[in-house]
Amino acid sequence: MRNGEMKLMTGRSFPRAMGHDFAGVAEAVGAGVTRLKAGDAVLGPARFRQAGAFGEMVTAPEKAVVLKPVDLSCEQAAALPTVGVTAYQAAAEIRPGQAVFVNGCLGGVGRAAAQFARARGASVAGSCRNPATDEAREFGVEPVVGFGFDPAALAERFDLVLDTPGMLPFAAARTLLKPGGTIVDIVPTPAKMIRSALPGPFRAMMGRPVTGDLEEVARTLRLPIARTVPLAEAIPALTALECEQRPKGGNWSSPWPEAKPGRAKGVS
Ligand SMILES: NC(=O)c1ccc[n+]([C@@H]2O[C@H](COP(=O)([O-])OP(=O)(O)OC[C@H]3O[C@@H](n4cnc5c(N)ncnc54)[C@H](OP(=O)(O)O)[C@@H]3O)[C@@H](O)[C@H]2O)c1
């Protein structure tokens, strides 16, 4: 978004406000708002095009704001909305006994999707940078493979392949699928949107702020926080995250020789 790579969805007007997910206290509610009142502790995502959650105050539509559980700090609550709702909706069709592969299972959406899929009674396998660590196994992901895994070794095992960094080549994802399974990619590009509209297993997906889904996310999902910074340091923090991931002057690297470089790291 900062680089303007998502102008199709975020709008073409720059500079733009940053920050989508928020938690805090409702200062005021608009006429006709019945579910919430001033003084409520809440969480949610700001409007996608408007953003602005890096400000002291932000507005959001009522349907995208839910009560913050009392056991969550604002920092914990603000980590949940976008990744939580996206993962929840990506896992919506999963049935007990099904099998799911989460590419990037230690990212925000990946962790959340693995938890929702397990809660729906599915088995979850996934990829992460260092499969030797037990972090993914600790929340039930098995087997855990590295980013450059051989899809043939896991052929036709999964009902859902969720590609969270949007970097899995289509042929690799299809190899993993059982007949009738679905590939969900959450990093849409124009080419992926076209593929998604065609018949076949591939779907490009955007999470939508649905009140009931947000409430379920707030009630059940808990994510670890790597670091907190004051709002004034939000932009330098984004820059630092980007620099950790992106080689200077280059693109995200892909372990898949046939894949075009894409974006692997997102910040909501
Ligand atoms: N469509 C939607 O509605 C929606 C909603 C939320 C997010 N997104 C997008 O979805 C993406 C993921 O979001 P996120 O919040 O989960 O980001 P994230 O927390 O940065 O997670 C991305 C994960 O992908 C991993 N990864 C990096 N390179 C990889 C590779 N080659 N193969 C497999 N995994 C790889 C990363 O591992 P390392 O940390 O080890 O690098 C990280 O665990 C971002 O691009 C974001 O913009 C879309």
PDB file of C-alpha atoms and ligand atoms in Angstrom:
ATOM      1  CA  MET A   1       0.000   0.000   0.000  1.00  0.00           C
ATOM      2  CA  ARG A   2       2.805   2.401   0.887  1.00  0.00           C
ATOM      3  CA  ASN A   3       4.473   1.721  -2.442  1.00  0.00           C
ATOM      4  CA  GLY A   4       1.238   2.233  -4.328  1.00  0.00           C
ATOM      5  CA  GLU A   5       1.256  -1.356  -5.526  1.00  0.00           C
ATOM      6  CA  MET A   6      -2.385  -1.747  -4.465  1.00  0.00           C
ATOM      7  CA  LYS A   7      -3.733   1.459  -5.979  1.00  0.00           C
ATOM      8  CA  LEU A   8      -6.455  -0.483  -7.743  1.00  0.00           C
ATOM      9  CA  MET A   9      -7.959  -1.228  -4.356  1.00  0.00           C
ATOM     10  CA  THR A  10      -6.718   1.547  -2.100  1.00  0.00           C
ATOM     11  CA  GLY A  11      -7.362   4.404  -4.536  1.00  0.00           C
ATOM     12  CA  ARG A  12      -4.863   6.405  -6.535  1.00  0.00           C
ATOM     13  CA  SER A  13      -4.648   9.464  -4.315  1.00  0.00           C
ATOM     14  CA  PHE A  14      -1.288   9.853  -2.537  1.00  0.00           C
ATOM     15  CA  PRO A  15      -0.120  10.672   0.070  1.00  0.00           C
ATOM     16  CA  ARG A  16      -2.718   8.639   1.945  1.00  0.00           C
ATOM     17  CA  ALA A  17      -3.367   7.873   5.591  1.00  0.00           C
ATOM     18  CA  MET A  18      -1.918   4.640   6.968  1.00  0.00           C
ATOM     19  CA  GLY A  19      -3.223   2.173   9.518  1.00  0.00           C
ATOM     20  CA  HIS A  20      -6.284  -0.053   9.183  1.00  0.00           C
ATOM     21  CA  ASP A  21      -6.738  -1.933  12.431  1.00  0.00           C
ATOM     22  CA  PHE A  22      -7.519  -0.121  15.663  1.00  0.00           C
ATOM     23  CA  ALA A  23      -8.630  -0.662  19.250  1.00  0.00           C
ATOM     24  CA  GLY A  24      -9.695   2.035  21.664  1.00  0.00           C
ATOM     25  CA  VAL A  25     -12.660   3.782  23.225  1.00  0.00           C
ATOM     26  CA  ALA A  26     -15.561   5.055  21.124  1.00  0.00           C
ATOM     27  CA  GLU A  27     -15.598   8.832  21.430  1.00  0.00           C
ATOM     28  CA  ALA A  28     -18.970   9.275  19.701  1.00  0.00           C
ATOM     29  CA  VAL A  29     -21.387   7.298  17.548  1.00  0.00           C
ATOM     30  CA  GLY A  30     -23.353   8.508  14.553  1.00  0.00           C
ATOM     31  CA  ALA A  31     -27.120   8.935  14.392  1.00  0.00           C
ATOM     32  CA  GLY A  32     -28.720   5.554  13.854  1.00  0.00           C
ATOM     33  CA  VAL A  33     -25.961   3.536  15.524  1.00  0.00           C
ATOM     34  CA  THR A  34     -27.678   1.235  17.995  1.00  0.00           C
ATOM     35  CA  ARG A  35     -25.224  -1.553  18.732  1.00  0.00           C
ATOM     36  CA  LEU A  36     -22.502   0.671  20.218  1.00  0.00           C
ATOM     37  CA  LYS A  37     -22.346   3.771  22.395  1.00  0.00           C
ATOM     38  CA  ALA A  38     -19.777   6.393  23.356  1.00  0.00           C
ATOM     39  CA  GLY A  39     -17.434   5.027  25.995  1.00  0.00           C
ATOM     40  CA  ASP A  40     -17.466   1.430  24.701  1.00  0.00           C
ATOM     41  CA  ALA A  41     -14.065  -0.231  24.340  1.00  0.00           C
ATOM     42  CA  VAL A  42     -14.000  -1.433  20.738  1.00  0.00           C
ATOM     43  CA  LEU A  43     -11.854  -2.854  17.963  1.00  0.00           C
ATOM     44  CA  GLY A  44     -12.153  -3.022  14.203  1.00  0.00           C
ATOM     45  CA  PRO A  45     -10.704  -2.107  10.849  1.00  0.00           C
ATOM     46  CA  ALA A  46     -11.029   1.381   9.344  1.00  0.00           C
ATOM     47  CA  ARG A  47     -12.487   1.668   5.845  1.00  0.00           C
ATOM     48  CA  PHE A  48     -10.070   0.133   3.381  1.00  0.00           C
ATOM     49  CA  ARG A  49      -9.720   3.212   1.153  1.00  0.00           C
ATOM     50  CA  GLN A  50      -9.763   5.735   3.968  1.00  0.00           C
ATOM     51  CA  ALA A  51      -7.481   3.950   6.501  1.00  0.00           C
ATOM     52  CA  GLY A  52      -6.156   6.386   9.157  1.00  0.00           C
ATOM     53  CA  ALA A  53      -5.856   4.158  12.226  1.00  0.00           C
ATOM     54  CA  PHE A  54      -2.381   5.574  12.848  1.00  0.00           C
ATOM     55  CA  GLY A  55      -4.129   8.788  13.984  1.00  0.00           C
ATOM     56  CA  GLU A  56      -5.357   9.585  17.494  1.00  0.00           C
ATOM     57  CA  MET A  57      -8.936   9.402  16.165  1.00  0.00           C
ATOM     58  CA  VAL A  58     -10.435   7.363  13.346  1.00  0.00           C
ATOM     59  CA  THR A  59     -13.940   6.779  12.010  1.00  0.00           C
ATOM     60  CA  ALA A  60     -15.317   3.408  10.945  1.00  0.00           C
ATOM     61  CA  PRO A  61     -18.705   2.063   9.860  1.00  0.00           C
ATOM     62  CA  GLU A  62     -20.763   0.455  12.630  1.00  0.00           C
ATOM     63  CA  LYS A  63     -20.673  -2.982  10.984  1.00  0.00           C
ATOM     64  CA  ALA A  64     -16.846  -2.963  11.229  1.00  0.00           C
ATOM     65  CA  VAL A  65     -16.687  -2.171  14.952  1.00  0.00           C
ATOM     66  CA  VAL A  66     -17.219  -4.688  17.758  1.00  0.00           C
ATOM     67  CA  LEU A  67     -16.785  -4.658  21.519  1.00  0.00           C
ATOM     68  CA  LYS A  68     -13.265  -5.379  22.739  1.00  0.00           C
ATOM     69  CA  PRO A  69     -13.129  -8.371  25.083  1.00  0.00           C
ATOM     70  CA  VAL A  70     -12.114  -7.210  28.571  1.00  0.00           C
ATOM     71  CA  ASP A  71      -9.240  -9.688  28.770  1.00  0.00           C
ATOM     72  CA  LEU A  72      -7.525  -8.094  25.733  1.00  0.00           C
ATOM     73  CA  SER A  73      -5.276  -5.046  25.908  1.00  0.00           C
ATOM     74  CA  CYS A  74      -5.759  -2.501  23.118  1.00  0.00           C
ATOM     75  CA  GLU A  75      -2.461  -3.650  21.600  1.00  0.00           C
ATOM     76  CA  GLN A  76      -3.611  -7.295  21.550  1.00  0.00           C
ATOM     77  CA  ALA A  77      -7.022  -6.293  20.198  1.00  0.00           C
ATOM     78  CA  ALA A  78      -5.615  -4.105  17.427  1.00  0.00           C
ATOM     79  CA  ALA A  79      -3.560  -7.053  16.159  1.00  0.00           C
ATOM     80  CA  LEU A  80      -6.695  -9.025  15.295  1.00  0.00           C
ATOM     81  CA  PRO A  81      -9.196  -7.397  12.913  1.00  0.00           C
ATOM     82  CA  THR A  82      -7.840  -7.628   9.365  1.00  0.00           C
ATOM     83  CA  VAL A  83      -5.759 -10.770   9.658  1.00  0.00           C
ATOM     84  CA  GLY A  84      -8.422 -12.394  11.843  1.00  0.00           C
ATOM     85  CA  VAL A  85     -11.381 -11.713   9.580  1.00  0.00           C
ATOM     86  CA  THR A  86      -9.426 -12.664   6.454  1.00  0.00           C
ATOM     87  CA  ALA A  87      -8.339 -15.963   7.992  1.00  0.00           C
ATOM     88  CA  TYR A  88     -11.814 -16.625   9.399  1.00  0.00           C
ATOM     89  CA  GLN A  89     -13.439 -16.097   6.010  1.00  0.00           C
ATOM     90  CA  ALA A  90     -10.748 -18.080   4.177  1.00  0.00           C
ATOM     91  CA  ALA A  91     -11.474 -21.009   6.508  1.00  0.00           C
ATOM     92  CA  ALA A  92     -15.270 -20.570   6.374  1.00  0.00           C
ATOM     93  CA  GLU A  93     -15.969 -23.553   4.121  1.00  0.00           C
ATOM     94  CA  ILE A  94     -13.802 -26.010   6.029  1.00  0.00           C
ATOM     95  CA  ARG A  95     -15.575 -29.076   7.375  1.00  0.00           C
ATOM     96  CA  PRO A  96     -14.523 -31.515  10.114  1.00  0.00           C
ATOM     97  CA  GLY A  97     -12.080 -34.111   8.832  1.00  0.00           C
ATOM     98  CA  GLN A  98     -10.791 -31.986   5.961  1.00  0.00           C
ATOM     99  CA  ALA A  99      -7.120 -31.168   5.416  1.00  0.00           C
ATOM    100  CA  VAL A 100      -5.673 -27.671   4.971  1.00  0.00           C
ATOM    101  CA  PHE A 101      -2.251 -26.466   3.816  1.00  0.00           C
ATOM    102  CA  VAL A 102      -1.269 -22.966   4.975  1.00  0.00           C
ATOM    103  CA  ASN A 103       1.621 -21.466   3.026  1.00  0.00           C
ATOM    104  CA  GLY A 104       3.301 -19.034   5.461  1.00  0.00           C
ATOM    105  CA  CYS A 105       1.750 -20.555   8.589  1.00  0.00           C
ATOM    106  CA  LEU A 106       3.707 -18.330  11.008  1.00  0.00           C
ATOM    107  CA  GLY A 107       2.476 -15.029   9.555  1.00  0.00           C
ATOM    108  CA  GLY A 108      -0.527 -13.134  10.922  1.00  0.00           C
ATOM    109  CA  VAL A 109      -3.132 -14.577   8.563  1.00  0.00           C
ATOM    110  CA  GLY A 110      -1.361 -17.951   8.534  1.00  0.00           C
ATOM    111  CA  ARG A 111      -1.436 -18.375  12.322  1.00  0.00           C
ATOM    112  CA  ALA A 112      -5.038 -17.245  12.496  1.00  0.00           C
ATOM    113  CA  ALA A 113      -6.147 -19.519   9.644  1.00  0.00           C
ATOM    114  CA  ALA A 114      -4.382 -22.516  11.175  1.00  0.00           C
ATOM    115  CA  GLN A 115      -6.231 -21.894  14.455  1.00  0.00           C
ATOM    116  CA  PHE A 116      -9.639 -21.467  12.801  1.00  0.00           C
ATOM    117  CA  ALA A 117      -9.144 -24.523  10.583  1.00  0.00           C
ATOM    118  CA  ARG A 118      -8.180 -26.645  13.601  1.00  0.00           C
ATOM    119  CA  ALA A 119     -11.186 -25.309  15.518  1.00  0.00           C
ATOM    120  CA  ARG A 120     -13.402 -26.448  12.617  1.00  0.00           C
ATOM    121  CA  GLY A 121     -12.030 -29.973  12.977  1.00  0.00           C
ATOM    122  CA  ALA A 122      -9.549 -29.942  10.074  1.00  0.00           C
ATOM    123  CA  SER A 123      -5.965 -31.135  10.093  1.00  0.00           C
ATOM    124  CA  VAL A 124      -3.460 -28.415   9.173  1.00  0.00           C
ATOM    125  CA  ALA A 125      -0.074 -28.650   7.472  1.00  0.00           C
ATOM    126  CA  GLY A 126       1.971 -25.630   6.509  1.00  0.00           C
ATOM    127  CA  SER A 127       5.171 -23.953   5.453  1.00  0.00           C
ATOM    128  CA  CYS A 128       7.403 -21.525   7.302  1.00  0.00           C
ATOM    129  CA  ARG A 129      10.927 -20.207   6.962  1.00  0.00           C
ATOM    130  CA  ASN A 130      12.543 -22.611   9.404  1.00  0.00           C
ATOM    131  CA  PRO A 131      10.588 -25.868   9.673  1.00  0.00           C
ATOM    132  CA  ALA A 132      13.040 -27.148  12.305  1.00  0.00           C
ATOM    133  CA  THR A 133      11.560 -24.861  14.973  1.00  0.00           C
ATOM    134  CA  ASP A 134       8.559 -26.167  16.914  1.00  0.00           C
ATOM    135  CA  GLU A 135       6.580 -22.912  16.787  1.00  0.00           C
ATOM    136  CA  ALA A 136       4.058 -24.071  14.170  1.00  0.00           C
ATOM    137  CA  ARG A 137       3.772 -27.572  15.644  1.00  0.00           C
ATOM    138  CA  GLU A 138       2.908 -25.980  18.987  1.00  0.00           C
ATOM    139  CA  PHE A 139      -0.417 -24.782  17.569  1.00  0.00           C
ATOM    140  CA  GLY A 140      -1.114 -28.024  15.762  1.00  0.00           C
ATOM    141  CA  VAL A 141       0.509 -27.676  12.304  1.00  0.00           C
ATOM    142  CA  GLU A 142       1.918 -30.995  11.077  1.00  0.00           C
ATOM    143  CA  PRO A 143       3.812 -31.609   8.857  1.00  0.00           C
ATOM    144  CA  VAL A 144       5.726 -28.324   8.729  1.00  0.00           C
ATOM    145  CA  VAL A 145       7.849 -27.776   5.609  1.00  0.00           C
ATOM    146  CA  GLY A 146      10.209 -25.018   4.433  1.00  0.00           C
ATOM    147  CA  PHE A 147       9.267 -22.340   1.887  1.00  0.00           C
ATOM    148  CA  GLY A 148      10.884 -24.211  -1.010  1.00  0.00           C
ATOM    149  CA  PHE A 149       9.189 -27.568  -0.288  1.00  0.00           C
ATOM    150  CA  ASP A 150       8.602 -30.222  -2.938  1.00  0.00           C
ATOM    151  CA  PRO A 151       4.841 -30.216  -3.641  1.00  0.00           C
ATOM    152  CA  ALA A 152       5.030 -33.744  -5.075  1.00  0.00           C
ATOM    153  CA  ALA A 153       5.803 -35.043  -1.582  1.00  0.00           C
ATOM    154  CA  LEU A 154       2.402 -33.714  -0.413  1.00  0.00           C
ATOM    155  CA  ALA A 155       0.452 -34.379  -3.618  1.00  0.00           C
ATOM    156  CA  GLU A 156      -3.364 -34.491  -3.524  1.00  0.00           C
ATOM    157  CA  ARG A 157      -3.577 -34.259   0.249  1.00  0.00           C
ATOM    158  CA  PHE A 158      -5.489 -31.045   0.867  1.00  0.00           C
ATOM    159  CA  ASP A 159      -9.046 -29.760   0.540  1.00  0.00           C
ATOM    160  CA  LEU A 160      -7.852 -26.164   0.939  1.00  0.00           C
ATOM    161  CA  VAL A 161      -4.496 -24.590   0.067  1.00  0.00           C
ATOM    162  CA  LEU A 162      -4.281 -21.104   1.583  1.00  0.00           C
ATOM    163  CA  ASP A 163      -1.407 -19.102   0.133  1.00  0.00           C
ATOM    164  CA  THR A 164      -0.931 -16.231   2.595  1.00  0.00           C
ATOM    165  CA  PRO A 165       2.083 -14.520   0.949  1.00  0.00           C
ATOM    166  CA  GLY A 166       0.562 -15.173  -2.490  1.00  0.00           C
ATOM    167  CA  MET A 167       3.785 -16.714  -3.749  1.00  0.00           C
ATOM    168  CA  LEU A 168       2.932 -20.346  -4.378  1.00  0.00           C
ATOM    169  CA  PRO A 169       2.965 -21.063  -8.112  1.00  0.00           C
ATOM    170  CA  PHE A 170      -0.433 -22.244  -9.312  1.00  0.00           C
ATOM    171  CA  ALA A 171       0.976 -25.593 -10.488  1.00  0.00           C
ATOM    172  CA  ALA A 172       2.492 -26.261  -7.059  1.00  0.00           C
ATOM    173  CA  ALA A 173      -0.746 -25.345  -5.267  1.00  0.00           C
ATOM    174  CA  ARG A 174      -2.757 -27.551  -7.636  1.00  0.00           C
ATOM    175  CA  THR A 175      -0.421 -30.476  -7.002  1.00  0.00           C
ATOM    176  CA  LEU A 176      -1.249 -30.220  -3.286  1.00  0.00           C
ATOM    177  CA  LEU A 177      -5.016 -30.250  -3.876  1.00  0.00           C
ATOM    178  CA  LYS A 178      -7.372 -33.175  -3.595  1.00  0.00           C
ATOM    179  CA  PRO A 179      -9.813 -33.363  -6.514  1.00  0.00           C
ATOM    180  CA  GLY A 180     -12.519 -30.765  -5.860  1.00  0.00           C
ATOM    181  CA  GLY A 181     -10.318 -28.759  -3.486  1.00  0.00           C
ATOM    182  CA  THR A 182      -9.817 -24.989  -3.440  1.00  0.00           C
ATOM    183  CA  ILE A 183      -6.782 -22.701  -3.621  1.00  0.00           C
ATOM    184  CA  VAL A 184      -7.248 -19.369  -1.813  1.00  0.00           C
ATOM    185  CA  ASP A 185      -4.775 -16.533  -2.454  1.00  0.00           C
ATOM    186  CA  ILE A 186      -5.084 -13.366  -0.362  1.00  0.00           C
ATOM    187  CA  VAL A 187      -2.596 -11.199  -2.276  1.00  0.00           C
ATOM    188  CA  PRO A 188      -4.665 -10.310  -5.339  1.00  0.00           C
ATOM    189  CA  THR A 189      -3.078  -8.940  -8.489  1.00  0.00           C
ATOM    190  CA  PRO A 190      -4.995  -8.168 -11.690  1.00  0.00           C
ATOM    191  CA  ALA A 191      -3.784 -11.475 -13.196  1.00  0.00           C
ATOM    192  CA  LYS A 192      -4.933 -13.398 -10.129  1.00  0.00           C
ATOM    193  CA  MET A 193      -8.327 -11.683 -10.198  1.00  0.00           C
ATOM    194  CA  ILE A 194      -8.786 -12.869 -13.778  1.00  0.00           C
ATOM    195  CA  ARG A 195      -7.770 -16.430 -12.876  1.00  0.00           C
ATOM    196  CA  SER A 196     -10.143 -16.262  -9.929  1.00  0.00           C
ATOM    197  CA  ALA A 197     -13.072 -15.364 -12.175  1.00  0.00           C
ATOM    198  CA  LEU A 198     -12.420 -18.384 -14.422  1.00  0.00           C
ATOM    199  CA  PRO A 199     -13.761 -21.856 -13.656  1.00  0.00           C
ATOM    200  CA  GLY A 200     -11.317 -23.893 -11.589  1.00  0.00           C
ATOM    201  CA  PRO A 201     -10.021 -24.232  -8.049  1.00  0.00           C
ATOM    202  CA  PHE A 202      -8.322 -20.813  -7.722  1.00  0.00           C
ATOM    203  CA  ARG A 203      -9.870 -17.977  -5.709  1.00  0.00           C
ATOM    204  CA  ALA A 204      -8.326 -14.573  -4.954  1.00  0.00           C
ATOM    205  CA  MET A 205      -9.906 -13.304  -1.775  1.00  0.00           C
ATOM    206  CA  MET A 206     -10.254 -10.060   0.178  1.00  0.00           C
ATOM    207  CA  GLY A 207     -11.393 -10.202   3.807  1.00  0.00           C
ATOM    208  CA  ARG A 208     -14.585  -8.191   4.460  1.00  0.00           C
ATOM    209  CA  PRO A 209     -15.580  -6.607   7.769  1.00  0.00           C
ATOM    210  CA  VAL A 210     -18.653  -8.671   8.659  1.00  0.00           C
ATOM    211  CA  THR A 211     -19.828  -7.928  12.208  1.00  0.00           C
ATOM    212  CA  GLY A 212     -20.483 -11.536  13.252  1.00  0.00           C
ATOM    213  CA  ASP A 213     -17.105 -12.681  11.896  1.00  0.00           C
ATOM    214  CA  LEU A 214     -15.322  -9.840  13.705  1.00  0.00           C
ATOM    215  CA  GLU A 215     -17.099 -10.764  16.957  1.00  0.00           C
ATOM    216  CA  GLU A 216     -15.987 -14.377  16.594  1.00  0.00           C
ATOM    217  CA  VAL A 217     -12.418 -13.261  15.850  1.00  0.00           C
ATOM    218  CA  ALA A 218     -12.392 -11.002  18.928  1.00  0.00           C
ATOM    219  CA  ARG A 219     -13.809 -13.806  21.080  1.00  0.00           C
ATOM    220  CA  THR A 220     -11.521 -16.625  19.988  1.00  0.00           C
ATOM    221  CA  LEU A 221      -8.353 -15.449  18.269  1.00  0.00           C
ATOM    222  CA  ARG A 222      -5.212 -14.492  20.157  1.00  0.00           C
ATOM    223  CA  LEU A 223      -1.996 -13.588  18.317  1.00  0.00           C
ATOM    224  CA  PRO A 224       1.511 -12.988  19.631  1.00  0.00           C
ATOM    225  CA  ILE A 225       2.899  -9.454  19.333  1.00  0.00           C
ATOM    226  CA  ALA A 226       6.510  -9.064  18.252  1.00  0.00           C
ATOM    227  CA  ARG A 227       6.923  -5.388  19.172  1.00  0.00           C
ATOM    228  CA  THR A 228       4.922  -2.311  20.129  1.00  0.00           C
ATOM    229  CA  VAL A 229       5.859   1.268  19.204  1.00  0.00           C
ATOM    230  CA  PRO A 230       4.251   4.683  19.888  1.00  0.00           C
ATOM    231  CA  LEU A 231       2.075   6.011  17.051  1.00  0.00           C
ATOM    232  CA  ALA A 232       4.747   8.588  16.241  1.00  0.00           C
ATOM    233  CA  GLU A 233       7.101   5.729  15.369  1.00  0.00           C
ATOM    234  CA  ALA A 234       4.611   3.784  13.277  1.00  0.00           C
ATOM    235  CA  ILE A 235       6.028   4.818   9.911  1.00  0.00           C
ATOM    236  CA  PRO A 236       9.681   4.083  10.860  1.00  0.00           C
ATOM    237  CA  ALA A 237       8.452   0.708  12.155  1.00  0.00           C
ATOM    238  CA  LEU A 238       6.886  -0.073   8.769  1.00  0.00           C
ATOM    239  CA  THR A 239      10.113   0.927   7.045  1.00  0.00           C
ATOM    240  CA  ALA A 240      12.112  -1.336   9.358  1.00  0.00           C
ATOM    241  CA  LEU A 241       9.758  -4.259   8.639  1.00  0.00           C
ATOM    242  CA  GLU A 242      10.094  -3.713   4.913  1.00  0.00           C
ATOM    243  CA  CYS A 243      13.894  -3.530   5.156  1.00  0.00           C
ATOM    244  CA  GLU A 244      14.049  -6.766   7.136  1.00  0.00           C
ATOM    245  CA  GLN A 245      12.283  -8.522   4.291  1.00  0.00           C
ATOM    246  CA  ARG A 246      13.203  -6.797   1.084  1.00  0.00           C
ATOM    247  CA  PRO A 247      16.740  -6.782  -0.231  1.00  0.00           C
ATOM    248  CA  LYS A 248      17.843  -3.200  -0.863  1.00  0.00           C
ATOM    249  CA  GLY A 249      16.476  -2.043  -4.202  1.00  0.00           C
ATOM    250  CA  GLY A 250      15.083  -5.492  -4.895  1.00  0.00           C
ATOM    251  CA  ASN A 251      11.901  -7.463  -4.669  1.00  0.00           C
ATOM    252  CA  TRP A 252      10.821 -10.189  -2.306  1.00  0.00           C
ATOM    253  CA  SER A 253      12.706 -13.333  -3.117  1.00  0.00           C
ATOM    254  CA  SER A 254      10.857 -16.493  -4.019  1.00  0.00           C
ATOM    255  CA  PRO A 255      12.163 -20.000  -3.518  1.00  0.00           C
ATOM    256  CA  TRP A 256      10.130 -21.024  -6.569  1.00  0.00           C
ATOM    257  CA  PRO A 257      12.194 -20.573  -9.718  1.00  0.00           C
ATOM    258  CA  GLU A 258       9.102 -20.362 -11.919  1.00  0.00           C
ATOM    259  CA  ALA A 259       7.373 -17.728  -9.766  1.00  0.00           C
ATOM    260  CA  LYS A 260       7.607 -14.021 -10.457  1.00  0.00           C
ATOM    261  CA  PRO A 261       8.879 -12.042  -7.444  1.00  0.00           C
ATOM    262  CA  GLY A 262       5.927 -10.873  -5.421  1.00  0.00           C
ATOM    263  CA  ARG A 263       5.214  -9.226  -2.105  1.00  0.00           C
ATOM    264  CA  ALA A 264       5.726 -11.518   0.835  1.00  0.00           C
ATOM    265  CA  LYS A 265       5.351  -9.214   3.752  1.00  0.00           C
ATOM    266  CA  GLY A 266       2.283  -7.206   4.587  1.00  0.00           C
ATOM    267  CA  VAL A 267       1.514  -4.767   7.340  1.00  0.00           C
ATOM    268  CA  SER A 268      -2.056  -3.916   8.149  1.00  0.00           C
TER     269      SER A 268
HETATM  270  N1  LIG B   1      -6.773 -10.237   0.974  1.00  0.00           N
HETATM  271  C1  LIG B   1      -6.900  -9.721   2.188  1.00  0.00           C
HETATM  272  O1  LIG B   1      -7.999  -9.372   2.627  1.00  0.00           O
HETATM  273  C2  LIG B   1      -5.680  -9.602   3.046  1.00  0.00           C
HETATM  274  C3  LIG B   1      -5.816  -9.413   4.410  1.00  0.00           C
HETATM  275  C4  LIG B   1      -4.668  -9.366   5.203  1.00  0.00           C
HETATM  276  C5  LIG B   1      -3.435  -9.466   4.595  1.00  0.00           C
HETATM  277  N2  LIG B   1      -3.344  -9.594   3.269  1.00  0.00           N
HETATM  278  C6  LIG B   1      -2.049  -9.738   2.600  1.00  0.00           C
HETATM  279  O2  LIG B   1      -1.662 -11.082   2.837  1.00  0.00           O
HETATM  280  C7  LIG B   1      -0.260 -11.167   3.007  1.00  0.00           C
HETATM  281  C8  LIG B   1       0.038 -11.829   4.334  1.00  0.00           C
HETATM  282  O3  LIG B   1      -0.459 -11.011   5.393  1.00  0.00           O
HETATM  283  P1  LIG B   1       0.044 -11.259   6.882  1.00  0.00           P
HETATM  284  O4  LIG B   1      -0.548 -10.174   7.693  1.00  0.00           O
HETATM  285  O5  LIG B   1      -0.185 -12.678   7.283  1.00  0.00           O
HETATM  286  O6  LIG B   1       1.594 -10.987   6.687  1.00  0.00           O
HETATM  287  P2  LIG B   1       2.812 -11.548   7.537  1.00  0.00           P
HETATM  288  O7  LIG B   1       2.437 -11.600   8.978  1.00  0.00           O
HETATM  289  O8  LIG B   1       3.985 -10.772   7.123  1.00  0.00           O
HETATM  290  O9  LIG B   1       2.937 -13.065   7.046  1.00  0.00           O
HETATM  291  C9  LIG B   1       3.467 -13.431   5.813  1.00  0.00           C
HETATM  292  C10 LIG B   1       4.115 -14.786   6.028  1.00  0.00           C
HETATM  293  O10 LIG B   1       4.584 -15.271   4.784  1.00  0.00           O
HETATM  294  C11 LIG B   1       5.855 -15.852   5.012  1.00  0.00           C
HETATM  295  N3  LIG B   1       6.622 -15.934   3.780  1.00  0.00           N
HETATM  296  C12 LIG B   1       7.547 -15.070   3.281  1.00  0.00           C
HETATM  297  N4  LIG B   1       8.058 -15.550   2.132  1.00  0.00           N
HETATM  298  C13 LIG B   1       7.444 -16.737   1.902  1.00  0.00           C
HETATM  299  C14 LIG B   1       7.537 -17.736   0.907  1.00  0.00           C
HETATM  300  N5  LIG B   1       8.367 -17.606  -0.114  1.00  0.00           N
HETATM  301  N6  LIG B   1       6.778 -18.824   1.008  1.00  0.00           N
HETATM  302  C15 LIG B   1       5.893 -18.999   2.027  1.00  0.00           C
HETATM  303  N7  LIG B   1       5.758 -18.086   3.012  1.00  0.00           N
HETATM  304  C16 LIG B   1       6.520 -16.980   2.948  1.00  0.00           C
HETATM  305  C17 LIG B   1       6.493 -14.937   6.044  1.00  0.00           C
HETATM  306  O11 LIG B   1       7.559 -15.595   6.696  1.00  0.00           O
HETATM  307  P3  LIG B   1       8.742 -14.730   7.363  1.00  0.00           P
HETATM  308  O12 LIG B   1       8.082 -13.885   8.417  1.00  0.00           O
HETATM  309  O13 LIG B   1       9.685 -15.760   7.883  1.00  0.00           O
HETATM  310  O14 LIG B   1       9.311 -13.907   6.240  1.00  0.00           O
HETATM  311  C18 LIG B   1       5.314 -14.698   6.977  1.00  0.00           C
HETATM  312  O15 LIG B   1       5.214 -15.716   7.942  1.00  0.00           O
HETATM  313  C19 LIG B   1       0.264  -9.729   2.880  1.00  0.00           C
HETATM  314  O16 LIG B   1       0.715  -9.515   1.573  1.00  0.00           O
HETATM  315  C20 LIG B   1      -0.963  -8.881   3.170  1.00  0.00           C
HETATM  316  O17 LIG B   1      -0.897  -7.634   2.529  1.00  0.00           O
HETATM  317  C21 LIG B   1      -4.423  -9.690   2.464  1.00  0.00           C
END
